[in-house]
Each structure stands twice: as structure tokens, then as C-alpha cells.
């Protein structure tokens, strides 16, 4: 019910964008589209988190192009990064399979939340995204004790490293890192906006 009117706003705005508009009108339509996309993302974050908490989230498992997911994330964050004069580099290590089986949209959502935070909280400098296959032993301390599937020909661990030149996280804020609707209270964060749901979703996934 929340998403239906947003789809209508976005569809009609896209159609309006194809008509004869003055520069001022075009700017207003583009602002409507950008704001609608942001609101849709926030709605999806809330809905997905609710489903994750009650266990009703259904994954859409299929074969997909893993490299394309990272390329799309890179494409989506570059405009905002360019405005802030941030360089964003993407490194897909040679051992990373081109194709994988899983939920492409959820993976994109997770990676975009993490990379989006890096862009949001970096005022200048650079951001690097590196994706590679990790050895299972190297992840022993990053997984719950009851979740340690064996690596095989049909299963691999995907490791994604995002490094940025942002302000970092205050030590006192670390316990709240994966708390929903909670954000770092530093000045940089207060000015950055956001729902406070991104990392909580990453933690749940």
C-alpha cells in the first residue's frame, strides 16, 4: 500500500520528463524523481527489516551475474561521489566467479547500503570497493558459531571490503552500530541524513 502511490509518482514523473519542459521545470521534475527514489528505498528498507525480524522474508534465488552487481553499485554511487570530489574504485579480484546463485536484489541492497555509507560520510578523498573469494578459515571470527558451512565447488564465501577516507566511527557508538534507527551522533552524521536502517539490514542478512 505504501509503494503503490510512489510507483505512480515515479511513473508519471518519468513521462513528464519526456515532454517539452523549461530548464526550471526539468530541474523540478528531476528533483521529484530523485526524492521519490530515495523514499522508495527507505520504504523498502523498513519493509525488508520487518520481514527479516519476523522471519517472513522470502529470498528470490536464481543465477545472476555477480560482477554486474558490483558494477551497478559503482554506477549508482558515482554521481554523488563526483559532486563531493570523491574517487571511487572497484576491484574485482580474478578469482571472483562471474556468475553465482542467490538473491541478486538483496545482495545489491546490502552492498549499496555499505558503499552508500562510505560515500555519505566521506567529505573528500577516495573510496575503494574490493570483492574476492575468501577462505573459510579467515571468516571464523566473523560468523556465528552455529553457521559455518563448508566451502566446496558449489559454495564459496564472498568477501567485500569497502575502505574510505571518512571520519570513522566513535568508539562509544560501536555498540549501536547495528541498532535500527540509530545513528552516529557526530556532526558529520547529523548532516548526512538517512534512516539508520542500512547497517541493521546488513547485520540481519
mmCIF file of C-alpha atoms in Angstrom:
data_model
loop_
_atom_site.group_PDB
_atom_site.id
_atom_site.type_symbol
_atom_site.label_atom_id
_atom_site.label_comp_id
_atom_site.label_asym_id
_atom_site.label_seq_id
_atom_site.Cartn_x
_atom_site.Cartn_y
_atom_site.Cartn_z
ATOM 1 C CA UNK A 1 0.000 0.000 0.000
ATOM 2 C CA UNK A 2 2.881 2.384 0.706
ATOM 3 C CA UNK A 3 4.705 1.583 -2.514
ATOM 4 C CA UNK A 4 1.744 1.847 -4.917
ATOM 5 C CA UNK A 5 1.408 5.663 -4.803
ATOM 6 C CA UNK A 6 5.197 6.005 -5.040
ATOM 7 C CA UNK A 7 5.218 3.925 -8.237
ATOM 8 C CA UNK A 8 2.533 6.218 -9.683
ATOM 9 C CA UNK A 9 4.518 9.356 -8.806
ATOM 10 C CA UNK A 10 7.693 7.933 -10.334
ATOM 11 C CA UNK A 11 5.965 6.670 -13.489
ATOM 12 C CA UNK A 12 4.150 9.942 -14.151
ATOM 13 C CA UNK A 13 7.272 11.986 -13.387
ATOM 14 C CA UNK A 14 9.241 9.886 -15.875
ATOM 15 C CA UNK A 15 6.582 10.508 -18.529
ATOM 16 C CA UNK A 16 6.576 14.221 -17.722
ATOM 17 C CA UNK A 17 10.341 14.264 -18.139
ATOM 18 C CA UNK A 18 9.897 13.231 -21.797
ATOM 19 C CA UNK A 19 7.741 16.277 -22.609
ATOM 20 C CA UNK A 20 8.757 19.813 -23.579
ATOM 21 C CA UNK A 21 9.929 21.473 -20.367
ATOM 22 C CA UNK A 22 11.752 24.644 -19.455
ATOM 23 C CA UNK A 23 15.110 24.147 -17.679
ATOM 24 C CA UNK A 24 13.497 25.168 -14.390
ATOM 25 C CA UNK A 25 10.612 22.711 -14.852
ATOM 26 C CA UNK A 26 13.025 19.898 -15.808
ATOM 27 C CA UNK A 27 15.041 20.520 -12.663
ATOM 28 C CA UNK A 28 11.876 20.298 -10.565
ATOM 29 C CA UNK A 29 10.827 17.010 -12.213
ATOM 30 C CA UNK A 30 14.317 15.565 -11.683
ATOM 31 C CA UNK A 31 14.106 16.561 -8.017
ATOM 32 C CA UNK A 32 10.740 14.802 -7.722
ATOM 33 C CA UNK A 33 12.220 11.634 -9.250
ATOM 34 C CA UNK A 34 15.301 11.670 -7.021
ATOM 35 C CA UNK A 35 13.192 12.265 -3.908
ATOM 36 C CA UNK A 36 10.756 9.521 -4.940
ATOM 37 C CA UNK A 37 13.608 7.060 -5.459
ATOM 38 C CA UNK A 38 15.010 7.892 -2.034
ATOM 39 C CA UNK A 39 11.627 7.475 -0.362
ATOM 40 C CA UNK A 40 11.063 4.162 -2.169
ATOM 41 C CA UNK A 41 14.435 2.934 -0.900
ATOM 42 C CA UNK A 42 13.523 3.901 2.668
ATOM 43 C CA UNK A 43 10.136 2.162 2.369
ATOM 44 C CA UNK A 44 11.810 -0.999 1.060
ATOM 45 C CA UNK A 45 14.344 -0.864 3.902
ATOM 46 C CA UNK A 46 11.571 -0.693 6.511
ATOM 47 C CA UNK A 47 9.537 -3.473 4.873
ATOM 48 C CA UNK A 48 12.546 -5.760 4.455
ATOM 49 C CA UNK A 49 13.682 -5.217 8.034
ATOM 50 C CA UNK A 50 10.196 -6.049 9.281
ATOM 51 C CA UNK A 51 10.198 -9.283 7.254
ATOM 52 C CA UNK A 52 13.691 -10.155 8.476
ATOM 53 C CA UNK A 53 12.627 -9.744 12.094
ATOM 54 C CA UNK A 54 9.520 -11.904 11.834
ATOM 55 C CA UNK A 55 11.153 -14.498 9.572
ATOM 56 C CA UNK A 56 8.772 -13.983 6.656
ATOM 57 C CA UNK A 57 11.322 -12.663 4.157
ATOM 58 C CA UNK A 58 11.388 -14.842 1.041
ATOM 59 C CA UNK A 59 14.602 -14.824 -0.963
ATOM 60 C CA UNK A 60 14.420 -14.829 -4.758
ATOM 61 C CA UNK A 61 17.083 -17.424 -5.563
ATOM 62 C CA UNK A 62 18.340 -17.519 -9.146
ATOM 63 C CA UNK A 63 21.517 -17.495 -11.215
ATOM 64 C CA UNK A 64 22.822 -13.966 -11.724
ATOM 65 C CA UNK A 65 25.888 -12.068 -12.903
ATOM 66 C CA UNK A 66 27.860 -11.310 -9.746
ATOM 67 C CA UNK A 67 30.236 -8.897 -11.457
ATOM 68 C CA UNK A 68 27.272 -6.876 -12.751
ATOM 69 C CA UNK A 69 26.036 -6.330 -9.184
ATOM 70 C CA UNK A 70 29.262 -4.579 -8.232
ATOM 71 C CA UNK A 71 29.390 -2.650 -11.492
ATOM 72 C CA UNK A 72 25.844 -1.394 -10.849
ATOM 73 C CA UNK A 73 26.706 -0.322 -7.280
ATOM 74 C CA UNK A 74 29.715 1.549 -8.659
ATOM 75 C CA UNK A 75 27.492 3.193 -11.279
ATOM 76 C CA UNK A 76 24.849 4.214 -8.717
ATOM 77 C CA UNK A 77 27.214 5.887 -6.234
ATOM 78 C CA UNK A 78 29.479 7.659 -8.738
ATOM 79 C CA UNK A 79 27.218 10.706 -9.346
ATOM 80 C CA UNK A 80 27.028 11.602 -5.637
ATOM 81 C CA UNK A 81 30.725 10.818 -5.168
ATOM 82 C CA UNK A 82 31.636 13.066 -8.109
ATOM 83 C CA UNK A 83 29.768 16.002 -6.591
ATOM 84 C CA UNK A 84 31.817 15.527 -3.403
ATOM 85 C CA UNK A 85 35.009 15.085 -5.471
ATOM 86 C CA UNK A 86 35.452 11.542 -4.174
ATOM 87 C CA UNK A 87 37.175 8.962 -6.354
ATOM 88 C CA UNK A 88 35.534 5.522 -6.270
ATOM 89 C CA UNK A 89 37.492 2.493 -7.456
ATOM 90 C CA UNK A 90 36.186 -1.029 -7.994
ATOM 91 C CA UNK A 91 38.448 -4.071 -7.894
ATOM 92 C CA UNK A 92 37.002 -7.476 -8.762
ATOM 93 C CA UNK A 93 39.762 -9.959 -7.979
ATOM 94 C CA UNK A 94 40.464 -12.551 -10.673
ATOM 95 C CA UNK A 95 39.206 -15.496 -8.585
ATOM 96 C CA UNK A 96 35.718 -13.977 -8.196
ATOM 97 C CA UNK A 97 33.191 -16.063 -10.206
ATOM 98 C CA UNK A 98 31.279 -14.148 -12.860
ATOM 99 C CA UNK A 99 28.048 -15.983 -12.055
ATOM 100 C CA UNK A 100 26.557 -17.015 -8.722
ATOM 101 C CA UNK A 101 23.285 -18.376 -7.359
ATOM 102 C CA UNK A 102 21.418 -16.294 -4.806
ATOM 103 C CA UNK A 103 19.168 -13.267 -4.357
ATOM 104 C CA UNK A 104 20.652 -10.637 -6.645
ATOM 105 C CA UNK A 105 18.484 -7.741 -5.432
ATOM 106 C CA UNK A 106 19.174 -8.387 -1.731
ATOM 107 C CA UNK A 107 22.904 -8.629 -2.351
ATOM 108 C CA UNK A 108 22.797 -5.375 -4.292
ATOM 109 C CA UNK A 109 20.841 -3.774 -1.450
ATOM 110 C CA UNK A 110 23.401 -4.879 1.161
ATOM 111 C CA UNK A 111 26.451 -3.744 -0.797
ATOM 112 C CA UNK A 112 24.793 -0.467 -1.769
ATOM 113 C CA UNK A 113 23.979 0.276 1.888
ATOM 114 C CA UNK A 114 27.612 -0.204 2.918
ATOM 115 C CA UNK A 115 29.119 1.687 -0.032
ATOM 116 C CA UNK A 116 26.439 4.370 0.299
ATOM 117 C CA UNK A 117 27.513 4.930 3.901
ATOM 118 C CA UNK A 118 31.115 5.312 2.766
ATOM 119 C CA UNK A 119 30.098 7.984 0.257
ATOM 120 C CA UNK A 120 27.766 9.671 2.726
ATOM 121 C CA UNK A 121 30.336 10.040 5.498
ATOM 122 C CA UNK A 122 33.386 10.922 3.372
ATOM 123 C CA UNK A 123 33.904 14.600 2.667
ATOM 124 C CA UNK A 124 36.956 14.156 0.454
ATOM 125 C CA UNK A 125 39.490 11.575 -0.632
ATOM 126 C CA UNK A 126 38.710 8.150 -2.012
ATOM 127 C CA UNK A 127 36.618 5.009 -1.620
ATOM 128 C CA UNK A 128 37.692 1.554 -2.739
ATOM 129 C CA UNK A 129 35.480 -1.499 -3.222
ATOM 130 C CA UNK A 130 37.174 -4.890 -3.423
ATOM 131 C CA UNK A 131 35.381 -8.215 -3.928
ATOM 132 C CA UNK A 132 37.041 -11.605 -3.744
ATOM 133 C CA UNK A 133 36.598 -15.214 -2.665
ATOM 134 C CA UNK A 134 37.647 -15.639 0.976
ATOM 135 C CA UNK A 135 38.995 -18.780 2.565
ATOM 136 C CA UNK A 136 36.522 -20.159 5.112
ATOM 137 C CA UNK A 137 39.104 -20.174 7.906
ATOM 138 C CA UNK A 138 39.632 -16.426 7.534
ATOM 139 C CA UNK A 139 35.947 -15.858 8.370
ATOM 140 C CA UNK A 140 35.842 -17.937 11.549
ATOM 141 C CA UNK A 141 35.663 -14.870 13.782
ATOM 142 C CA UNK A 142 33.101 -13.058 11.640
ATOM 143 C CA UNK A 143 30.330 -15.663 11.704
ATOM 144 C CA UNK A 144 28.051 -17.063 14.370
ATOM 145 C CA UNK A 145 29.301 -20.354 15.813
ATOM 146 C CA UNK A 146 26.255 -22.235 14.501
ATOM 147 C CA UNK A 147 26.702 -21.008 10.901
ATOM 148 C CA UNK A 148 29.843 -22.344 9.287
ATOM 149 C CA UNK A 149 29.023 -24.134 6.017
ATOM 150 C CA UNK A 150 31.850 -25.992 4.354
ATOM 151 C CA UNK A 151 33.382 -24.378 1.284
ATOM 152 C CA UNK A 152 33.035 -26.603 -1.803
ATOM 153 C CA UNK A 153 32.883 -26.484 -5.587
ATOM 154 C CA UNK A 154 29.244 -25.356 -5.329
ATOM 155 C CA UNK A 155 29.659 -22.919 -2.449
ATOM 156 C CA UNK A 156 32.080 -20.067 -1.821
ATOM 157 C CA UNK A 157 32.467 -17.210 0.615
ATOM 158 C CA UNK A 158 32.127 -13.761 -0.907
ATOM 159 C CA UNK A 159 34.144 -11.133 0.909
ATOM 160 C CA UNK A 160 33.623 -7.447 0.209
ATOM 161 C CA UNK A 161 35.942 -4.784 1.588
ATOM 162 C CA UNK A 162 34.937 -1.131 1.477
ATOM 163 C CA UNK A 163 37.598 1.365 2.503
ATOM 164 C CA UNK A 164 37.029 5.100 2.705
ATOM 165 C CA UNK A 165 38.644 8.290 3.937
ATOM 166 C CA UNK A 166 35.647 9.265 6.070
ATOM 167 C CA UNK A 167 35.581 10.407 9.686
ATOM 168 C CA UNK A 168 35.186 6.871 11.047
ATOM 169 C CA UNK A 169 33.045 5.720 13.969
ATOM 170 C CA UNK A 170 33.452 6.938 17.517
ATOM 171 C CA UNK A 171 34.272 4.064 19.922
ATOM 172 C CA UNK A 172 31.229 4.914 22.071
ATOM 173 C CA UNK A 173 28.965 4.442 19.042
ATOM 174 C CA UNK A 174 30.205 0.924 18.190
ATOM 175 C CA UNK A 175 27.631 -0.885 20.418
ATOM 176 C CA UNK A 176 24.839 0.872 18.458
ATOM 177 C CA UNK A 177 26.314 0.139 15.039
ATOM 178 C CA UNK A 178 23.648 -2.444 14.097
ATOM 179 C CA UNK A 179 20.746 -0.894 16.052
ATOM 180 C CA UNK A 180 17.873 0.157 13.817
ATOM 181 C CA UNK A 181 17.028 3.861 13.601
ATOM 182 C CA UNK A 182 20.247 4.667 15.492
ATOM 183 C CA UNK A 183 22.966 6.840 14.017
ATOM 184 C CA UNK A 184 26.354 8.193 14.988
ATOM 185 C CA UNK A 185 25.735 11.488 16.739
ATOM 186 C CA UNK A 186 28.783 13.276 15.341
ATOM 187 C CA UNK A 187 28.191 16.492 13.447
ATOM 188 C CA UNK A 188 29.080 14.863 10.142
ATOM 189 C CA UNK A 189 26.397 12.227 10.620
ATOM 190 C CA UNK A 190 23.687 14.615 11.739
ATOM 191 C CA UNK A 191 24.134 16.499 8.495
ATOM 192 C CA UNK A 192 24.110 13.395 6.338
ATOM 193 C CA UNK A 193 20.518 12.233 6.686
ATOM 194 C CA UNK A 194 19.443 8.610 6.375
ATOM 195 C CA UNK A 195 17.025 6.295 8.155
ATOM 196 C CA UNK A 196 19.514 4.500 10.383
ATOM 197 C CA UNK A 197 18.424 1.163 8.900
ATOM 198 C CA UNK A 198 21.179 0.346 6.399
ATOM 199 C CA UNK A 199 23.702 -1.418 8.627
ATOM 200 C CA UNK A 200 20.981 -3.123 10.648
ATOM 201 C CA UNK A 201 19.809 -4.749 7.409
ATOM 202 C CA UNK A 202 23.368 -5.769 6.565
ATOM 203 C CA UNK A 203 23.725 -7.344 10.022
ATOM 204 C CA UNK A 204 20.460 -9.297 9.640
ATOM 205 C CA UNK A 205 21.410 -10.601 6.179
#
